[in-house]
């Protein structure tokens, strides 16, 4: 892939984690639905027999939780709300119409930040309630009433997370270039400027500084390094 005129948006490790999590989440969602709704037990056949589905569902769910926590560590600082988000909300109508120009948007917009925090909150609820429900290892330590409450919140959080995942996939398809960016890691400068103008300006400033550094004569580079060491 020709990277000229492109900007790195998603590092390889985050992309790898994202796609692993997507595949495992689909398996977890389908197996969970087959357990909750016996009439659609066909969904669980991806993992094998009903007994195997019941054994693998919580294990895969734990892996999904770990992967999402890794992504939380990597991406949380980009998803902290700021004052520019208010402009995005006020101009929501223009954003929906594809007219984001002039609206300062960081690496992630308000909708993406909202989705991020919802997903992280729901996966935490699923993990905690899932542990309480895990009959083979944990549920015996809790009363029947607590387990029943955990089942209710686990089911509710699972349905909400599945709906959010579907919405996330739809928006990724709707915003042209998003899926390609998550596959290759790179987006065009035009895409970045249109959809995430503030982040685009930050990245272009970094690129500009790198180009200036690369164009410096060798003796100037050595002088700069000496000045940096002296400052330290």
PDB file of C-alpha atoms in Angstrom:
ATOM      1  CA  UNK A   1       0.000   0.000   0.000  1.00  0.00           C
ATOM      2  CA  UNK A   2       1.272   3.457  -0.937  1.00  0.00           C
ATOM      3  CA  UNK A   3       1.411   5.396   2.342  1.00  0.00           C
ATOM      4  CA  UNK A   4       2.184   8.725   0.711  1.00  0.00           C
ATOM      5  CA  UNK A   5      -0.531  11.207   1.595  1.00  0.00           C
ATOM      6  CA  UNK A   6      -1.852   8.858   4.302  1.00  0.00           C
ATOM      7  CA  UNK A   7      -1.991   9.224   8.086  1.00  0.00           C
ATOM      8  CA  UNK A   8      -1.613   6.382  10.570  1.00  0.00           C
ATOM      9  CA  UNK A   9      -4.843   6.275  12.569  1.00  0.00           C
ATOM     10  CA  UNK A  10      -4.785   2.872  14.262  1.00  0.00           C
ATOM     11  CA  UNK A  11      -1.555   1.035  15.239  1.00  0.00           C
ATOM     12  CA  UNK A  12      -1.147  -2.632  14.319  1.00  0.00           C
ATOM     13  CA  UNK A  13      -1.510  -3.949  17.886  1.00  0.00           C
ATOM     14  CA  UNK A  14      -4.832  -2.124  18.352  1.00  0.00           C
ATOM     15  CA  UNK A  15      -6.133  -3.340  14.974  1.00  0.00           C
ATOM     16  CA  UNK A  16      -5.152  -6.916  15.769  1.00  0.00           C
ATOM     17  CA  UNK A  17      -6.832  -6.693  19.162  1.00  0.00           C
ATOM     18  CA  UNK A  18      -9.948  -5.121  17.623  1.00  0.00           C
ATOM     19  CA  UNK A  19     -10.475  -7.815  14.994  1.00  0.00           C
ATOM     20  CA  UNK A  20      -9.761 -10.653  17.424  1.00  0.00           C
ATOM     21  CA  UNK A  21     -12.275  -9.129  19.790  1.00  0.00           C
ATOM     22  CA  UNK A  22     -14.858  -8.766  16.991  1.00  0.00           C
ATOM     23  CA  UNK A  23     -14.591 -12.440  16.014  1.00  0.00           C
ATOM     24  CA  UNK A  24     -14.769 -13.648  19.599  1.00  0.00           C
ATOM     25  CA  UNK A  25     -17.615 -11.265  20.444  1.00  0.00           C
ATOM     26  CA  UNK A  26     -19.701 -12.700  17.592  1.00  0.00           C
ATOM     27  CA  UNK A  27     -19.148 -16.207  18.948  1.00  0.00           C
ATOM     28  CA  UNK A  28     -19.976 -15.061  22.478  1.00  0.00           C
ATOM     29  CA  UNK A  29     -23.113 -13.219  21.374  1.00  0.00           C
ATOM     30  CA  UNK A  30     -24.437 -16.101  19.283  1.00  0.00           C
ATOM     31  CA  UNK A  31     -23.723 -18.689  21.977  1.00  0.00           C
ATOM     32  CA  UNK A  32     -25.263 -16.442  24.638  1.00  0.00           C
ATOM     33  CA  UNK A  33     -28.426 -15.967  22.589  1.00  0.00           C
ATOM     34  CA  UNK A  34     -28.696 -19.726  22.076  1.00  0.00           C
ATOM     35  CA  UNK A  35     -28.460 -20.258  25.838  1.00  0.00           C
ATOM     36  CA  UNK A  36     -30.970 -17.526  26.661  1.00  0.00           C
ATOM     37  CA  UNK A  37     -33.422 -18.442  23.887  1.00  0.00           C
ATOM     38  CA  UNK A  38     -33.477 -22.259  23.489  1.00  0.00           C
ATOM     39  CA  UNK A  39     -35.678 -21.872  20.394  1.00  0.00           C
ATOM     40  CA  UNK A  40     -32.668 -20.457  18.505  1.00  0.00           C
ATOM     41  CA  UNK A  41     -30.138 -22.984  19.783  1.00  0.00           C
ATOM     42  CA  UNK A  42     -28.941 -23.206  16.180  1.00  0.00           C
ATOM     43  CA  UNK A  43     -26.829 -20.094  16.922  1.00  0.00           C
ATOM     44  CA  UNK A  44     -24.745 -22.076  19.358  1.00  0.00           C
ATOM     45  CA  UNK A  45     -23.730 -24.753  16.867  1.00  0.00           C
ATOM     46  CA  UNK A  46     -20.711 -22.632  15.931  1.00  0.00           C
ATOM     47  CA  UNK A  47     -19.122 -23.849  19.168  1.00  0.00           C
ATOM     48  CA  UNK A  48     -20.407 -27.427  19.104  1.00  0.00           C
ATOM     49  CA  UNK A  49     -22.809 -29.296  21.374  1.00  0.00           C
ATOM     50  CA  UNK A  50     -24.998 -27.469  23.943  1.00  0.00           C
ATOM     51  CA  UNK A  51     -22.730 -28.736  26.729  1.00  0.00           C
ATOM     52  CA  UNK A  52     -19.653 -27.386  24.945  1.00  0.00           C
ATOM     53  CA  UNK A  53     -21.421 -24.071  24.308  1.00  0.00           C
ATOM     54  CA  UNK A  54     -22.220 -23.730  27.999  1.00  0.00           C
ATOM     55  CA  UNK A  55     -18.585 -24.422  28.903  1.00  0.00           C
ATOM     56  CA  UNK A  56     -16.977 -22.202  26.238  1.00  0.00           C
ATOM     57  CA  UNK A  57     -19.312 -19.186  26.436  1.00  0.00           C
ATOM     58  CA  UNK A  58     -17.922 -17.800  29.732  1.00  0.00           C
ATOM     59  CA  UNK A  59     -14.318 -18.550  28.749  1.00  0.00           C
ATOM     60  CA  UNK A  60     -14.597 -16.668  25.450  1.00  0.00           C
ATOM     61  CA  UNK A  61     -16.454 -13.887  27.269  1.00  0.00           C
ATOM     62  CA  UNK A  62     -13.496 -13.468  29.633  1.00  0.00           C
ATOM     63  CA  UNK A  63     -11.109 -13.183  26.671  1.00  0.00           C
ATOM     64  CA  UNK A  64     -13.345 -10.510  25.107  1.00  0.00           C
ATOM     65  CA  UNK A  65     -13.258  -8.607  28.404  1.00  0.00           C
ATOM     66  CA  UNK A  66      -9.446  -8.773  28.547  1.00  0.00           C
ATOM     67  CA  UNK A  67      -9.130  -7.562  24.946  1.00  0.00           C
ATOM     68  CA  UNK A  68     -11.504  -4.663  25.593  1.00  0.00           C
ATOM     69  CA  UNK A  69      -9.589  -3.682  28.713  1.00  0.00           C
ATOM     70  CA  UNK A  70      -6.417  -3.595  26.619  1.00  0.00           C
ATOM     71  CA  UNK A  71      -8.179  -1.304  24.145  1.00  0.00           C
ATOM     72  CA  UNK A  72      -9.399   0.790  27.073  1.00  0.00           C
ATOM     73  CA  UNK A  73      -5.813   1.396  28.183  1.00  0.00           C
ATOM     74  CA  UNK A  74      -4.775   2.270  24.627  1.00  0.00           C
ATOM     75  CA  UNK A  75      -7.722   4.489  23.680  1.00  0.00           C
ATOM     76  CA  UNK A  76      -9.238   5.971  26.839  1.00  0.00           C
ATOM     77  CA  UNK A  77      -7.182   9.176  26.693  1.00  0.00           C
ATOM     78  CA  UNK A  78      -8.568   9.896  23.211  1.00  0.00           C
ATOM     79  CA  UNK A  79     -12.152   9.498  24.442  1.00  0.00           C
ATOM     80  CA  UNK A  80     -12.177  12.016  27.300  1.00  0.00           C
ATOM     81  CA  UNK A  81     -14.897  14.655  26.663  1.00  0.00           C
ATOM     82  CA  UNK A  82     -13.772  18.234  26.018  1.00  0.00           C
ATOM     83  CA  UNK A  83     -15.325  21.614  25.224  1.00  0.00           C
ATOM     84  CA  UNK A  84     -15.116  21.067  21.462  1.00  0.00           C
ATOM     85  CA  UNK A  85     -17.590  18.213  21.849  1.00  0.00           C
ATOM     86  CA  UNK A  86     -20.291  20.778  22.614  1.00  0.00           C
ATOM     87  CA  UNK A  87     -19.818  22.261  19.128  1.00  0.00           C
ATOM     88  CA  UNK A  88     -20.256  18.800  17.622  1.00  0.00           C
ATOM     89  CA  UNK A  89     -23.505  18.341  19.551  1.00  0.00           C
ATOM     90  CA  UNK A  90     -24.786  21.793  18.541  1.00  0.00           C
ATOM     91  CA  UNK A  91     -23.994  21.039  14.895  1.00  0.00           C
ATOM     92  CA  UNK A  92     -25.238  17.450  14.994  1.00  0.00           C
ATOM     93  CA  UNK A  93     -27.634  18.093  12.117  1.00  0.00           C
ATOM     94  CA  UNK A  94     -24.757  19.197   9.880  1.00  0.00           C
ATOM     95  CA  UNK A  95     -22.672  16.190  10.933  1.00  0.00           C
ATOM     96  CA  UNK A  96     -25.453  13.791   9.967  1.00  0.00           C
ATOM     97  CA  UNK A  97     -25.658  15.518   6.580  1.00  0.00           C
ATOM     98  CA  UNK A  98     -21.924  14.998   6.084  1.00  0.00           C
ATOM     99  CA  UNK A  99     -20.974  18.652   6.551  1.00  0.00           C
ATOM    100  CA  UNK A 100     -18.399  18.384   9.342  1.00  0.00           C
ATOM    101  CA  UNK A 101     -16.099  21.029   7.842  1.00  0.00           C
ATOM    102  CA  UNK A 102     -15.372  23.805  10.298  1.00  0.00           C
ATOM    103  CA  UNK A 103     -16.296  21.739  13.353  1.00  0.00           C
ATOM    104  CA  UNK A 104     -13.193  20.975  15.483  1.00  0.00           C
ATOM    105  CA  UNK A 105     -13.239  17.210  16.016  1.00  0.00           C
ATOM    106  CA  UNK A 106     -10.442  15.272  17.700  1.00  0.00           C
ATOM    107  CA  UNK A 107      -9.452  11.697  16.966  1.00  0.00           C
ATOM    108  CA  UNK A 108     -12.922  10.568  18.025  1.00  0.00           C
ATOM    109  CA  UNK A 109     -16.180  12.518  17.893  1.00  0.00           C
ATOM    110  CA  UNK A 110     -18.895  12.656  20.555  1.00  0.00           C
ATOM    111  CA  UNK A 111     -20.783   9.705  19.102  1.00  0.00           C
ATOM    112  CA  UNK A 112     -17.663   7.547  19.096  1.00  0.00           C
ATOM    113  CA  UNK A 113     -16.783   8.615  22.636  1.00  0.00           C
ATOM    114  CA  UNK A 114     -20.291   7.804  23.838  1.00  0.00           C
ATOM    115  CA  UNK A 115     -20.084   4.399  22.170  1.00  0.00           C
ATOM    116  CA  UNK A 116     -16.654   3.770  23.716  1.00  0.00           C
ATOM    117  CA  UNK A 117     -17.781   4.460  27.285  1.00  0.00           C
ATOM    118  CA  UNK A 118     -21.039   2.541  26.834  1.00  0.00           C
ATOM    119  CA  UNK A 119     -19.191  -0.514  25.537  1.00  0.00           C
ATOM    120  CA  UNK A 120     -16.655  -0.397  28.367  1.00  0.00           C
ATOM    121  CA  UNK A 121     -19.405   0.004  30.974  1.00  0.00           C
ATOM    122  CA  UNK A 122     -21.519  -2.812  29.550  1.00  0.00           C
ATOM    123  CA  UNK A 123     -18.611  -5.244  29.211  1.00  0.00           C
ATOM    124  CA  UNK A 124     -17.753  -4.583  32.868  1.00  0.00           C
ATOM    125  CA  UNK A 125     -21.346  -5.373  33.884  1.00  0.00           C
ATOM    126  CA  UNK A 126     -21.244  -8.518  31.746  1.00  0.00           C
ATOM    127  CA  UNK A 127     -17.969  -9.639  33.288  1.00  0.00           C
ATOM    128  CA  UNK A 128     -19.075  -9.106  36.904  1.00  0.00           C
ATOM    129  CA  UNK A 129     -22.515 -10.661  36.458  1.00  0.00           C
ATOM    130  CA  UNK A 130     -21.082 -13.449  34.326  1.00  0.00           C
ATOM    131  CA  UNK A 131     -18.651 -14.378  37.074  1.00  0.00           C
ATOM    132  CA  UNK A 132     -21.512 -14.510  39.592  1.00  0.00           C
ATOM    133  CA  UNK A 133     -23.482 -16.764  37.221  1.00  0.00           C
ATOM    134  CA  UNK A 134     -20.560 -19.095  36.460  1.00  0.00           C
ATOM    135  CA  UNK A 135     -22.016 -22.223  37.994  1.00  0.00           C
ATOM    136  CA  UNK A 136     -19.005 -24.447  37.633  1.00  0.00           C
ATOM    137  CA  UNK A 137     -16.700 -22.217  39.653  1.00  0.00           C
ATOM    138  CA  UNK A 138     -18.318 -19.192  41.320  1.00  0.00           C
ATOM    139  CA  UNK A 139     -22.113 -19.221  41.612  1.00  0.00           C
ATOM    140  CA  UNK A 140     -22.143 -21.532  44.646  1.00  0.00           C
ATOM    141  CA  UNK A 141     -20.667 -18.677  46.689  1.00  0.00           C
ATOM    142  CA  UNK A 142     -23.758 -16.505  46.094  1.00  0.00           C
ATOM    143  CA  UNK A 143     -27.380 -16.847  47.097  1.00  0.00           C
ATOM    144  CA  UNK A 144     -30.033 -17.807  44.557  1.00  0.00           C
ATOM    145  CA  UNK A 145     -31.475 -14.276  44.721  1.00  0.00           C
ATOM    146  CA  UNK A 146     -28.114 -12.691  43.854  1.00  0.00           C
ATOM    147  CA  UNK A 147     -27.605 -15.126  40.974  1.00  0.00           C
ATOM    148  CA  UNK A 148     -31.078 -14.325  39.603  1.00  0.00           C
ATOM    149  CA  UNK A 149     -30.374 -10.585  39.758  1.00  0.00           C
ATOM    150  CA  UNK A 150     -27.048 -11.208  38.010  1.00  0.00           C
ATOM    151  CA  UNK A 151     -28.814 -13.171  35.265  1.00  0.00           C
ATOM    152  CA  UNK A 152     -31.233 -10.270  34.679  1.00  0.00           C
ATOM    153  CA  UNK A 153     -28.519  -7.610  34.424  1.00  0.00           C
ATOM    154  CA  UNK A 154     -26.273  -9.907  32.395  1.00  0.00           C
ATOM    155  CA  UNK A 155     -29.037 -10.499  29.854  1.00  0.00           C
ATOM    156  CA  UNK A 156     -29.995  -6.809  29.714  1.00  0.00           C
ATOM    157  CA  UNK A 157     -26.379  -5.673  29.267  1.00  0.00           C
ATOM    158  CA  UNK A 158     -25.792  -8.331  26.605  1.00  0.00           C
ATOM    159  CA  UNK A 159     -28.769  -7.189  24.506  1.00  0.00           C
ATOM    160  CA  UNK A 160     -27.657  -3.542  24.828  1.00  0.00           C
ATOM    161  CA  UNK A 161     -24.084  -4.415  23.820  1.00  0.00           C
ATOM    162  CA  UNK A 162     -25.243  -6.418  20.799  1.00  0.00           C
ATOM    163  CA  UNK A 163     -27.383  -3.471  19.644  1.00  0.00           C
ATOM    164  CA  UNK A 164     -24.479  -1.071  20.131  1.00  0.00           C
ATOM    165  CA  UNK A 165     -22.183  -3.384  18.177  1.00  0.00           C
ATOM    166  CA  UNK A 166     -24.678  -3.473  15.303  1.00  0.00           C
ATOM    167  CA  UNK A 167     -24.925   0.336  15.400  1.00  0.00           C
ATOM    168  CA  UNK A 168     -21.137   0.616  15.455  1.00  0.00           C
ATOM    169  CA  UNK A 169     -20.828  -1.649  12.406  1.00  0.00           C
ATOM    170  CA  UNK A 170     -23.498   0.345  10.561  1.00  0.00           C
ATOM    171  CA  UNK A 171     -21.750   3.670  11.241  1.00  0.00           C
ATOM    172  CA  UNK A 172     -18.421   2.206  10.131  1.00  0.00           C
ATOM    173  CA  UNK A 173     -20.014   1.242   6.812  1.00  0.00           C
ATOM    174  CA  UNK A 174     -21.844   4.571   6.536  1.00  0.00           C
ATOM    175  CA  UNK A 175     -18.684   6.687   6.962  1.00  0.00           C
ATOM    176  CA  UNK A 176     -16.732   5.779   3.851  1.00  0.00           C
ATOM    177  CA  UNK A 177     -13.114   4.881   4.550  1.00  0.00           C
ATOM    178  CA  UNK A 178     -13.601   3.862   8.192  1.00  0.00           C
ATOM    179  CA  UNK A 179     -13.417   0.106   7.667  1.00  0.00           C
ATOM    180  CA  UNK A 180     -10.420   0.409   5.345  1.00  0.00           C
ATOM    181  CA  UNK A 181      -8.730   2.521   8.004  1.00  0.00           C
ATOM    182  CA  UNK A 182      -9.277  -0.192  10.612  1.00  0.00           C
ATOM    183  CA  UNK A 183      -7.914  -2.859   8.256  1.00  0.00           C
ATOM    184  CA  UNK A 184      -4.813  -1.056   6.980  1.00  0.00           C
ATOM    185  CA  UNK A 185      -4.421   1.366   9.877  1.00  0.00           C
ATOM    186  CA  UNK A 186      -4.134   4.331   7.523  1.00  0.00           C
ATOM    187  CA  UNK A 187      -6.608   6.963   6.337  1.00  0.00           C
ATOM    188  CA  UNK A 188      -6.229   9.607   3.659  1.00  0.00           C
ATOM    189  CA  UNK A 189      -5.429  13.165   4.674  1.00  0.00           C
ATOM    190  CA  UNK A 190      -8.655  14.294   2.981  1.00  0.00           C
ATOM    191  CA  UNK A 191     -10.660  11.826   5.114  1.00  0.00           C
ATOM    192  CA  UNK A 192      -8.942  12.987   8.293  1.00  0.00           C
ATOM    193  CA  UNK A 193      -9.421  16.661   7.455  1.00  0.00           C
ATOM    194  CA  UNK A 194     -13.133  16.173   6.743  1.00  0.00           C
ATOM    195  CA  UNK A 195     -14.079  13.875   9.636  1.00  0.00           C
ATOM    196  CA  UNK A 196     -11.569  14.756  12.380  1.00  0.00           C
ATOM    197  CA  UNK A 197     -10.174  18.209  11.653  1.00  0.00           C
ATOM    198  CA  UNK A 198      -8.492  18.848  15.032  1.00  0.00           C
ATOM    199  CA  UNK A 199      -6.781  15.472  15.009  1.00  0.00           C
ATOM    200  CA  UNK A 200      -5.746  16.066  11.388  1.00  0.00           C
ATOM    201  CA  UNK A 201      -4.069  19.351  12.324  1.00  0.00           C
ATOM    202  CA  UNK A 202      -2.219  17.679  15.203  1.00  0.00           C
ATOM    203  CA  UNK A 203      -0.980  14.858  12.964  1.00  0.00           C
ATOM    204  CA  UNK A 204       0.072  17.233  10.194  1.00  0.00           C
ATOM    205  CA  UNK A 205       2.055  19.275  12.705  1.00  0.00           C
ATOM    206  CA  UNK A 206       3.900  16.107  13.734  1.00  0.00           C
ATOM    207  CA  UNK A 207       4.567  15.218  10.092  1.00  0.00           C
ATOM    208  CA  UNK A 208       5.793  18.747   9.423  1.00  0.00           C
ATOM    209  CA  UNK A 209       8.202  18.593  12.357  1.00  0.00           C
ATOM    210  CA  UNK A 210       9.498  15.197  11.193  1.00  0.00           C
ATOM    211  CA  UNK A 211      10.072  16.539   7.680  1.00  0.00           C
ATOM    212  CA  UNK A 212      11.918  19.558   9.060  1.00  0.00           C
ATOM    213  CA  UNK A 213      14.090  17.267  11.145  1.00  0.00           C
ATOM    214  CA  UNK A 214      14.777  15.043   8.137  1.00  0.00           C
ATOM    215  CA  UNK A 215      15.782  18.040   5.974  1.00  0.00           C
ATOM    216  CA  UNK A 216      18.285  19.400   8.499  1.00  0.00           C
ATOM    217  CA  UNK A 217      21.972  19.053   7.610  1.00  0.00           C
ATOM    218  CA  UNK A 218      23.822  16.363   9.573  1.00  0.00           C
ATOM    219  CA  UNK A 219      25.811  18.878  11.645  1.00  0.00           C
ATOM    220  CA  UNK A 220      22.607  20.689  12.668  1.00  0.00           C
ATOM    221  CA  UNK A 221      21.030  17.388  13.759  1.00  0.00           C
ATOM    222  CA  UNK A 222      24.056  16.603  15.917  1.00  0.00           C
ATOM    223  CA  UNK A 223      23.929  20.096  17.430  1.00  0.00           C
ATOM    224  CA  UNK A 224      20.225  19.651  18.208  1.00  0.00           C
ATOM    225  CA  UNK A 225      20.903  16.328  19.950  1.00  0.00           C
ATOM    226  CA  UNK A 226      23.679  17.899  22.035  1.00  0.00           C
ATOM    227  CA  UNK A 227      21.331  20.762  23.028  1.00  0.00           C
ATOM    228  CA  UNK A 228      18.645  18.250  24.017  1.00  0.00           C
ATOM    229  CA  UNK A 229      21.105  16.273  26.174  1.00  0.00           C
ATOM    230  CA  UNK A 230      22.345  19.499  27.762  1.00  0.00           C
ATOM    231  CA  UNK A 231      18.763  20.533  28.560  1.00  0.00           C
ATOM    232  CA  UNK A 232      18.197  17.193  30.266  1.00  0.00           C
TER     233      UNK A 232
END
